[in-house]
XYZ file of C-alpha atoms in Angstrom:
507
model
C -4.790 22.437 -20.292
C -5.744 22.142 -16.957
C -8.337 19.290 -16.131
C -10.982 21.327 -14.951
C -10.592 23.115 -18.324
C -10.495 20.044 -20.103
C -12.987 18.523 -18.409
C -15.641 21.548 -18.942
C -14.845 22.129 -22.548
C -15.765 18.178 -23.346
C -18.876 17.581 -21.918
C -19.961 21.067 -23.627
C -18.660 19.560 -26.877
C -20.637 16.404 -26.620
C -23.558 17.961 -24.658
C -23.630 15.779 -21.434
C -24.349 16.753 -18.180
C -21.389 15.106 -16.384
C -18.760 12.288 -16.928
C -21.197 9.009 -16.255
C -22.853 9.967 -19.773
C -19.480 10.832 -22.023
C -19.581 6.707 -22.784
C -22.609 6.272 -23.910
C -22.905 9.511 -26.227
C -19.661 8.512 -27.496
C -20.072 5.430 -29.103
C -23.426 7.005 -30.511
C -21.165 9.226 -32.613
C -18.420 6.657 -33.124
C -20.751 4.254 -34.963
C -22.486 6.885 -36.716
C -19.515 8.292 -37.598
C -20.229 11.257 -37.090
C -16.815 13.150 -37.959
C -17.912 16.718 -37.260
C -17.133 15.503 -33.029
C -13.436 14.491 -33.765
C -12.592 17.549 -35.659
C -14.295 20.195 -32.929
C -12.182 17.571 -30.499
C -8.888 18.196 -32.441
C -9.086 21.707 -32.665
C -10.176 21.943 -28.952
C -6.710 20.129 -27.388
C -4.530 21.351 -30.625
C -1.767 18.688 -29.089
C -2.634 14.721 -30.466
C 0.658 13.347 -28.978
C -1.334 13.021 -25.812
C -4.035 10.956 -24.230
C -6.136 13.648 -22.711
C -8.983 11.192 -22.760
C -6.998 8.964 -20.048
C -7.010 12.433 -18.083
C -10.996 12.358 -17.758
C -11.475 8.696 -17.444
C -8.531 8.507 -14.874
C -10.180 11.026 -12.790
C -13.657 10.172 -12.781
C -14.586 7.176 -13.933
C -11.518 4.789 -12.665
C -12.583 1.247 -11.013
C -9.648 1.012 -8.914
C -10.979 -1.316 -6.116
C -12.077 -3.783 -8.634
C -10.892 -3.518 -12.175
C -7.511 -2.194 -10.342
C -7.455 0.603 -12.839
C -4.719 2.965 -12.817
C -3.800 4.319 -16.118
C -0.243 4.473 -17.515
C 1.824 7.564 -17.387
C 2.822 9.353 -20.845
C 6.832 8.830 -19.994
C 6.287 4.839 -18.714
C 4.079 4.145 -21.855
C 7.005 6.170 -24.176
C 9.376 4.209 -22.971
C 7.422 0.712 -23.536
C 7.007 1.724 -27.382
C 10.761 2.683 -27.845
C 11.148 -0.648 -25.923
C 9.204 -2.835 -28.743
C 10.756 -0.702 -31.516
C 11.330 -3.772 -34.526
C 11.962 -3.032 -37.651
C 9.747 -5.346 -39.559
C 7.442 -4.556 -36.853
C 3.677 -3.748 -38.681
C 0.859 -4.914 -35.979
C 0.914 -4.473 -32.179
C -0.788 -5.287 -29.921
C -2.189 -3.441 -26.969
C -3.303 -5.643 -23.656
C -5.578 -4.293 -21.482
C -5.434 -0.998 -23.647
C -7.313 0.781 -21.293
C -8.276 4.499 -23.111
C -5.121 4.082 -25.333
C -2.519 5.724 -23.971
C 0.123 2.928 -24.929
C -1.303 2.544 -28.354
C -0.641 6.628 -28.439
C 2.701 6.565 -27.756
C 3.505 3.774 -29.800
C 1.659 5.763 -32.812
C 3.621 8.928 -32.212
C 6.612 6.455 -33.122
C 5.477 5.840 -36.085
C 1.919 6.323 -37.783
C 1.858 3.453 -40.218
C 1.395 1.016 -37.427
C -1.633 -1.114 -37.298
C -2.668 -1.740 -34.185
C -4.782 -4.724 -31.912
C -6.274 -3.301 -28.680
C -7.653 -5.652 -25.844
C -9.811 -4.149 -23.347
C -12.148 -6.067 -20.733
C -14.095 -2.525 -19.453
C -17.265 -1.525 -21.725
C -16.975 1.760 -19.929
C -13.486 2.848 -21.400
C -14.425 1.464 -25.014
C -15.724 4.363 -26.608
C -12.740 6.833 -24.581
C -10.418 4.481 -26.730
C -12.174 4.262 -29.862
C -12.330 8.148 -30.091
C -8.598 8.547 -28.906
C -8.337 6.515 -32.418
C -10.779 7.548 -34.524
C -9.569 10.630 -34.171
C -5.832 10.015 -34.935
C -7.026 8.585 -37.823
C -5.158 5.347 -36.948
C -5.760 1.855 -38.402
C -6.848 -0.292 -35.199
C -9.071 -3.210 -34.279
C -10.764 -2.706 -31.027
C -12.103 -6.174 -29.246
C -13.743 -5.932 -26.149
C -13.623 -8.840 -24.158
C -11.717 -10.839 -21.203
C -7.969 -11.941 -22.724
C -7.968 -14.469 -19.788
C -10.857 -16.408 -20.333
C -9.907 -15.394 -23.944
C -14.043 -14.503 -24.274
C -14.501 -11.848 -26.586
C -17.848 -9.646 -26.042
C -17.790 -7.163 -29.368
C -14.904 -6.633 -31.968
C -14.796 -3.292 -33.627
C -12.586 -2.632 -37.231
C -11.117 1.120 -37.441
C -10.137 2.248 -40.511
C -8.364 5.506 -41.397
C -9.813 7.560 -44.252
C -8.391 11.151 -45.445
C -9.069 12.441 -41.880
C -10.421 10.377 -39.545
C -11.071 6.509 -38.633
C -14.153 4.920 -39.651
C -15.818 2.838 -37.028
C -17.991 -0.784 -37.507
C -18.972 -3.492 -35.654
C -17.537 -6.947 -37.246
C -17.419 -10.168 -36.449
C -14.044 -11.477 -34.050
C -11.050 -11.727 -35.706
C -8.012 -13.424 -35.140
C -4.746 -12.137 -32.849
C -1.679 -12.368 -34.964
C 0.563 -9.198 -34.144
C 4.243 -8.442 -34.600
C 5.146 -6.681 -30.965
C 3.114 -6.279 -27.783
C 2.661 -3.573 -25.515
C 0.758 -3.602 -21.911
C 0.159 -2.336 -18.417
C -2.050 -5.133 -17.216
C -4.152 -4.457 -13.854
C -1.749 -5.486 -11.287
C -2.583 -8.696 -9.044
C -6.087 -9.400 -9.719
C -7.688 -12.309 -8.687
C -8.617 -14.209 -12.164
C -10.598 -18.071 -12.943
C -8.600 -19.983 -14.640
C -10.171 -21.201 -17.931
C -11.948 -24.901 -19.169
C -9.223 -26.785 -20.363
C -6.525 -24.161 -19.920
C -2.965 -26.678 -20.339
C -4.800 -27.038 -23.849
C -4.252 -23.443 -25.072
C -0.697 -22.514 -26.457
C -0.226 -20.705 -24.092
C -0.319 -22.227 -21.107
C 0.936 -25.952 -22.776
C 4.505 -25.352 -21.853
C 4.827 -24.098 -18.407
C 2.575 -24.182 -14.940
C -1.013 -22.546 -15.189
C -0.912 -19.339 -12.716
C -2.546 -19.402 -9.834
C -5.622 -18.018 -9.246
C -4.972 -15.499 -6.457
C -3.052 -13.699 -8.767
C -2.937 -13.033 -12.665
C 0.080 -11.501 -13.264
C 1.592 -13.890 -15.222
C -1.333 -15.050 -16.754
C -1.313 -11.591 -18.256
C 2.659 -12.358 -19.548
C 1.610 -15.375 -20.688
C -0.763 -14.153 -22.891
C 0.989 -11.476 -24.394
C 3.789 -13.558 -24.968
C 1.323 -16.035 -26.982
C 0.363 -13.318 -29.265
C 3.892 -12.124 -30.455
C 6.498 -12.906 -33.123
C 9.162 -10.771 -32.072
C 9.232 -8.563 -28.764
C 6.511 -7.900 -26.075
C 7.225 -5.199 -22.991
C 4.872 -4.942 -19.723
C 4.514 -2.715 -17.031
C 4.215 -4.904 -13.866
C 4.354 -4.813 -10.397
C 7.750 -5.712 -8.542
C 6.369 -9.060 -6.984
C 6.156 -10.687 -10.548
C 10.192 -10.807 -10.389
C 10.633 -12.746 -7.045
C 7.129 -14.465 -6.146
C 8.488 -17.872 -4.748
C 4.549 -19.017 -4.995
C 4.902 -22.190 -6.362
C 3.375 -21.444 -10.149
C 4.631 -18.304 -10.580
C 8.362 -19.475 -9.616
C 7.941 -22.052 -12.396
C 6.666 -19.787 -14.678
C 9.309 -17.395 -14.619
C 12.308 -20.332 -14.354
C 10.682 -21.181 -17.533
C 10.577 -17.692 -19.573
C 14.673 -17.377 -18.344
C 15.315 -21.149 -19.609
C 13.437 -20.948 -22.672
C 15.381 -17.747 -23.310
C 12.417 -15.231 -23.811
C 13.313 -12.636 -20.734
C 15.927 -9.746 -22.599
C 15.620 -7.278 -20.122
C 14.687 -6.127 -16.535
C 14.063 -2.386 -15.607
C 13.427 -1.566 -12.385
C 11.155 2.056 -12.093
C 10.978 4.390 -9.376
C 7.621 4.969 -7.279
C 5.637 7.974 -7.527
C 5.571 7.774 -10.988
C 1.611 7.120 -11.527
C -0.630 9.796 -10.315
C -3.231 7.825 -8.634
C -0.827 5.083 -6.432
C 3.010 5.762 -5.270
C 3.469 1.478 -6.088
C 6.831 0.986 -7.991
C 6.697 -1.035 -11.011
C 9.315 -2.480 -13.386
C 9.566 -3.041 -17.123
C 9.905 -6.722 -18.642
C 11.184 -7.533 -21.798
C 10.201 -10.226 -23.632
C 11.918 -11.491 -26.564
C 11.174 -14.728 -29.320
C 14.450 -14.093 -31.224
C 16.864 -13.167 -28.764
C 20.603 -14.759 -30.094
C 22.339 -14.304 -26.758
C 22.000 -16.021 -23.444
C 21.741 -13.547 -21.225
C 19.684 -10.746 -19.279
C 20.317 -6.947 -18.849
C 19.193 -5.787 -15.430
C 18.881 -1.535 -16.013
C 17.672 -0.005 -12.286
C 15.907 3.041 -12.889
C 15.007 3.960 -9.677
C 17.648 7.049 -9.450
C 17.444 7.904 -13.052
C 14.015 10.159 -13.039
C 13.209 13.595 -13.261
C 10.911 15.380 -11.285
C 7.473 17.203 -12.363
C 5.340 19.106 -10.067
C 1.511 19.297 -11.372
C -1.272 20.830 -10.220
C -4.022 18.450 -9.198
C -7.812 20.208 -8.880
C -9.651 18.010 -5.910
C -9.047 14.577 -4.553
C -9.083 11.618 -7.218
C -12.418 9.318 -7.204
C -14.126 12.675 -5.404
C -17.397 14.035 -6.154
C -15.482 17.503 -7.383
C -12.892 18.697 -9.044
C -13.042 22.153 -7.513
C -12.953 21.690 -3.298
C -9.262 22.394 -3.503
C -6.000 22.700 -5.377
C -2.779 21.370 -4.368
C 0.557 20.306 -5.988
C 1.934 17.604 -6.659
C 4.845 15.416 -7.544
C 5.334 13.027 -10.464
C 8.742 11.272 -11.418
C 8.647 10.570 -15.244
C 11.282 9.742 -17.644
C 13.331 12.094 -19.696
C 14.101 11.066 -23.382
C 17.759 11.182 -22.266
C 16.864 8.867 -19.791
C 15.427 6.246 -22.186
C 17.791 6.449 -24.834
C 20.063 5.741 -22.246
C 18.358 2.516 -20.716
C 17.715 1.308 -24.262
C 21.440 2.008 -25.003
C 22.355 -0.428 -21.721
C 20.136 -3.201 -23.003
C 20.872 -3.063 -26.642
C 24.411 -2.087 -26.664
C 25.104 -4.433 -23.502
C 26.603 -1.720 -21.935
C 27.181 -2.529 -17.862
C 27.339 1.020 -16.174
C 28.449 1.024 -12.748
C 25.355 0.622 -10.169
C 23.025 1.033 -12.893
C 22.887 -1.378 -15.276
C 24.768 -4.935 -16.061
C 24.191 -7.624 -18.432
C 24.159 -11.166 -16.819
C 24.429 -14.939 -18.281
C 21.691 -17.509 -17.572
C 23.591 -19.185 -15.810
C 24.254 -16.700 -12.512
C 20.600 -16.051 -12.527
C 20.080 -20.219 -12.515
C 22.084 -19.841 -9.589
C 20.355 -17.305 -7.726
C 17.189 -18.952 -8.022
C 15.744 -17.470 -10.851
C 15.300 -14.233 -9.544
C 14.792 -11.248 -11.278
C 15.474 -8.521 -8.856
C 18.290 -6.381 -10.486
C 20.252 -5.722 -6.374
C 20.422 -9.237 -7.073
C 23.302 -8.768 -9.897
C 23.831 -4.978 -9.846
C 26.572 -3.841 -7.188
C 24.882 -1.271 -5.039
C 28.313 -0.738 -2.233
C 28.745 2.997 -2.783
C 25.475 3.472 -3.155
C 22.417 4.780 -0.952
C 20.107 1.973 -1.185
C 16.449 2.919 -1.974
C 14.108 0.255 -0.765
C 10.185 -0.865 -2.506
C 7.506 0.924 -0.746
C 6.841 -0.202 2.545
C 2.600 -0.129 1.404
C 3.660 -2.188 -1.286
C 5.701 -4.725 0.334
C 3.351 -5.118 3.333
C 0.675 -5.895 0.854
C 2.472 -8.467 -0.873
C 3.097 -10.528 2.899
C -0.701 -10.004 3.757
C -1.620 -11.289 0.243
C 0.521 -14.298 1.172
C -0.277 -14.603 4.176
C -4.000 -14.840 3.224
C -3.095 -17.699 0.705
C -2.252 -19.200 3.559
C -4.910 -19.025 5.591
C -7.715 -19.679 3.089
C -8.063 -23.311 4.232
C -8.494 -24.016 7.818
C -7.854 -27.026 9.560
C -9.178 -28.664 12.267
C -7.290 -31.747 13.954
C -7.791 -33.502 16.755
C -4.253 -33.465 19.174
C -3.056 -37.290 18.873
C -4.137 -37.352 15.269
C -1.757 -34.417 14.299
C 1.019 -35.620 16.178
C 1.462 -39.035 14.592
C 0.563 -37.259 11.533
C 3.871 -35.286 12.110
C 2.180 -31.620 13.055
C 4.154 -30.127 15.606
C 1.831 -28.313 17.707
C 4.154 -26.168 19.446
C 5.492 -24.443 16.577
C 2.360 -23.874 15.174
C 1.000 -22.011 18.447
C 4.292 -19.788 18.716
C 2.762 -18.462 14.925
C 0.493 -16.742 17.034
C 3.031 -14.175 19.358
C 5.186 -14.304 16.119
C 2.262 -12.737 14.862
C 2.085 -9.958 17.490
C 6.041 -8.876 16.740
C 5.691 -8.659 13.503
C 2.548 -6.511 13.646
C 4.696 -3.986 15.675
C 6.760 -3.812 12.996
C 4.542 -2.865 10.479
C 3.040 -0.575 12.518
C 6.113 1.703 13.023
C 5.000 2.214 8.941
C 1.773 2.745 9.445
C 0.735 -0.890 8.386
C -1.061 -3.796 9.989
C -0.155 -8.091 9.792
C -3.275 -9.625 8.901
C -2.802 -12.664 10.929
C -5.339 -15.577 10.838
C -4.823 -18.810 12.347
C -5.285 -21.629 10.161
C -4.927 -24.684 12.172
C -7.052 -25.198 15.459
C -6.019 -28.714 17.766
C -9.134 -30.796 18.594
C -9.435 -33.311 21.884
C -12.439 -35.000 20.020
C -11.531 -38.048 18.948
C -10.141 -38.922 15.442
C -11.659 -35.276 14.715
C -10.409 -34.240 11.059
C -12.038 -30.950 9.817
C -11.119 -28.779 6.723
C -13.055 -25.525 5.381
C -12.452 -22.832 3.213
C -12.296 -19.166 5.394
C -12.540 -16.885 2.714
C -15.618 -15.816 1.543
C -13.398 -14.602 -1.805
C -10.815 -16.920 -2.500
C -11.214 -20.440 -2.906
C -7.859 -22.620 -2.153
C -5.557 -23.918 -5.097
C -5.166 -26.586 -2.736
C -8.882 -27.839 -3.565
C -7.869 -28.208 -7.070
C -5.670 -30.708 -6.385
C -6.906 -32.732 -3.890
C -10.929 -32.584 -4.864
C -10.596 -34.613 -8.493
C -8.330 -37.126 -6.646
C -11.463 -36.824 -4.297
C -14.145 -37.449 -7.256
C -11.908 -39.891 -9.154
C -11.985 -42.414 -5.108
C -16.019 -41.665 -4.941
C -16.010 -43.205 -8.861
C -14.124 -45.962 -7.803
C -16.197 -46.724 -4.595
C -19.173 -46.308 -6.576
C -18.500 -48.949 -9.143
C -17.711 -51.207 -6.505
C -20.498 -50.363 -4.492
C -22.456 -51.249 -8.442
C -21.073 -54.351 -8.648
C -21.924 -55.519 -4.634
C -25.504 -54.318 -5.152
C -25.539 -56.564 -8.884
C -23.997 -59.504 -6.892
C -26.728 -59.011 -3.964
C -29.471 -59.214 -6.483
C -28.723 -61.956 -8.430
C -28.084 -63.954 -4.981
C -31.325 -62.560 -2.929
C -33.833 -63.060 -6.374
C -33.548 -66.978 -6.791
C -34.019 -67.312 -2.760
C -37.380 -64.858 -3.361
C -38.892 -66.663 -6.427
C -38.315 -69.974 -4.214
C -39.788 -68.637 -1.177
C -37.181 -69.502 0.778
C -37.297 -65.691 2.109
C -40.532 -63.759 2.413
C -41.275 -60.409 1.088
């Protein structure tokens, strides 16, 4: 059904005017349950196996500056549920569920599953408590933020004869067998009160707060007993910021990362950024890693797309486009690779611990993968540019201010920081041949004012990790000073008030 179609037929069905109201008169009927809406719904797109919810929300109502929502394709979130596939699996759970498109795919696997779904937006609630209501799936819904780990409203589903009955209850516990998730990708997050306290940040590095991709892992990982499989971006397998380096040295040394896949781009219809697949495993036997690159092994569907997405119509034009997906071939035979530990020839290889200790913990499959006879296909330029301006903002978020003599018994070579500058000028030369721009700010000025020492924070929207470090060794000096200053002041009274009840000094 085309969207248009689609789109049309709903908002007849639940008599709204447009998109902005489908929420609200949803979860009218969804705690009212009001079943007459999910069978006129089932009858209307025949075919449950799909998410044609996602298809409305995507289109419409997507926060994709933001919330960085872009919603998973039906062959990506396929191949996470074979992924997870456990035999005594009975719960999963669904991060950042979105309108349930994972969670559908994992159901189509098998419908005795029970399933946990985690979603921040209040918007896409009601899209995913209808995509389950009507599936007639058991499910708990909580709406909330999983990295704060606040939870705003918790809703139990509960299949009957036909559909899911919906209530409100109180929060419940997360204990689940496998995850699934395609987290927002590299969202700025605050880290929690008290965060090294929580399970599951007490082992490893807390991530920073620029970026919450692997606070996202983390937290999935937390919630599992046997295997939990994310959709990420590419960065999360070589970041060499500090945390996030630590973070994944200590997933490959504790033994939880079982496989890497590598996808092609193009595969989401609202952003061309390639993504990969990781693995996670808490009962892996074996010490190593299978790398599986994808990025050749897609097939190629060519839709028809009705207006630009995030437009005010669906109708100015029509145009086609081009999606890569996965084939079912295609998985079996990626899941066959990781299982099986099959190495095929410039497509997949299995690799010990210890070579990736050696290369640095990285992750990137050309890393271990021969790619000689092959044509090499690189990460989008977009996405890779982004990921050097990100850095290079991190960089620049504190700026310093030093007077010349100062810095250069303080070791700062001057020189080499002013070269940054036409550095700066050849590399933005180079990203412009792709249609890109360096994002170059200076972060260090040289003063001739005297013992002049100046730091501030440049960004209106990202506050330095650096701070965090140095401003409670900061508070903990002003303590000190201040009980010292205490005890001067209690030694000054005691001395000046016997030379003012004497008289010797006059008030």
């Amino acid at each position: 059904m085309e969207l248009k179609q689609l789109t049309d037929e709903t908002l007849k069905l639940f008599d709204v005017p447009d998109t902005s109201n489908l929420s609200e008169k949803m979860l009218e009927i969804e705690l009212n349950n009001d079943f007459s809406y999910y069978a006129k719904f089932k009858e209307l797109v025949d075919d449950l196996s799909v998410d044609w919810l996602q298809k409305i929300f995507q289109y419409y109502e997507a926060d994709r500056k933001e919330k960085m929502q872009d919603y998973t394709p039906r062959s990506l979130a396929k191949f996470v549920g074979r992924l997870t596939q456990n035999e005594n699996e009975k719960i999963v759970f669904d991060l950042c569920a979105g309108s349930g498109a994972l969670t559908i795919q994992k159901w189509n696997l098998n419908h005795n599953l029970e399933f946990i779904c985690y979603e921040y937006d209040e918007k896409v609630i009601p899209f995913l408590l209808f995509n389950l209501a009507v599936r007639n799936i058991n499910a708990t819904v909580i709406h909330g933020n999983a990295l704060s780990d606040e939870v705003f409203a918790t809703y139990k589903v509960t299949s009957t004869s036909d559909f899911s009955r919906i209530a409100k209850v109180d929060a419940v516990d997360i204990v689940c067998d496998t995850a699934i998730s395609n987290p927002p990708y590299n969202m700025k997050w605050i880290e929690p009160p008290f965060a090294q306290l929580q399970s599951r940040f007490a082992n490893c590095e807390i991530p920073p707060e620029s970026n919450a991709n692997y606070a996202f892992i983390l937290t999935a990982l937390d919630k599992v007993k046997y295997r939990a499989a994310m959709i990420l971006p590419n960065a999360v397998l070589s970041t060499d910021i500090r945390q996030e380096k630590e973070i994944r040295k200590y997933l490959i040394e504790s033994n939880y990362v079982e496989s890497v896949i590598l996808c092609p781009d193009k595969m989401f219809e609202a952003t061309s950024i390639a993504t990969c697949i990781l693995v996670l495993s808490k009962t892996k036997t074996t010490r190593n890693i299978a790398f599986v690159d994808m990025r050749q092994q897609y097939t190629v569907e060519q839709r028809e797309q009705n207006g630009q997405y995030g437009g005010a119509s669906h109708t100015n034009r029509t145009y086609k486009k081009d999606i890569k997906t996965f084939s079912d071939e295609q998985i079996d035979k990626a899941i066959q690779c990781i299982h099986e530990h099959i190495d095929e020839a410039e497509y997949s290889r299995t690799v010990q611990i210890d070579e990736i200790r050696e290369n640095d913990y990285i992750l990137v499959p050309s890393r271990y993968i021969d790619f000689e006879n092959r044509e090499y296909k690189h990460r989008d330029f977009a996405d890779i540019m982004n990921d050097i301006n990100r850095i290079e903002r991190e960089k620049s978020v504190l700026k310093l201010t030093l007077n010349e003599s100062l810095a250069k018994s303080l070791g700062f070579d001057k020189e080499l920081y002013n070269q940054e500058e036409n550095t700066a000028k050849e590399l933005n030369k180079s990203f412009e041949l792709v249609g890109g721009k360096y994002e170059f700010r200076k972060y260090i000025t040289f003063s001739k004012n005297k013992n002049e020492f100046k730091i501030e924070n440049q960004d209106k929207e990202i506050l330095s990790s650096i701070l965090k470090m140095v401003l409670p060794m900061w508070k903990q000096h002003i303590y000190y000073l201040n009980e010292e200053q205490n005890r001067l002041l209690a030694e000054f009274r005691d001395a000046l008030l016997p030379e003012l009840m004497s008289g010797n000094i006059e008030v």
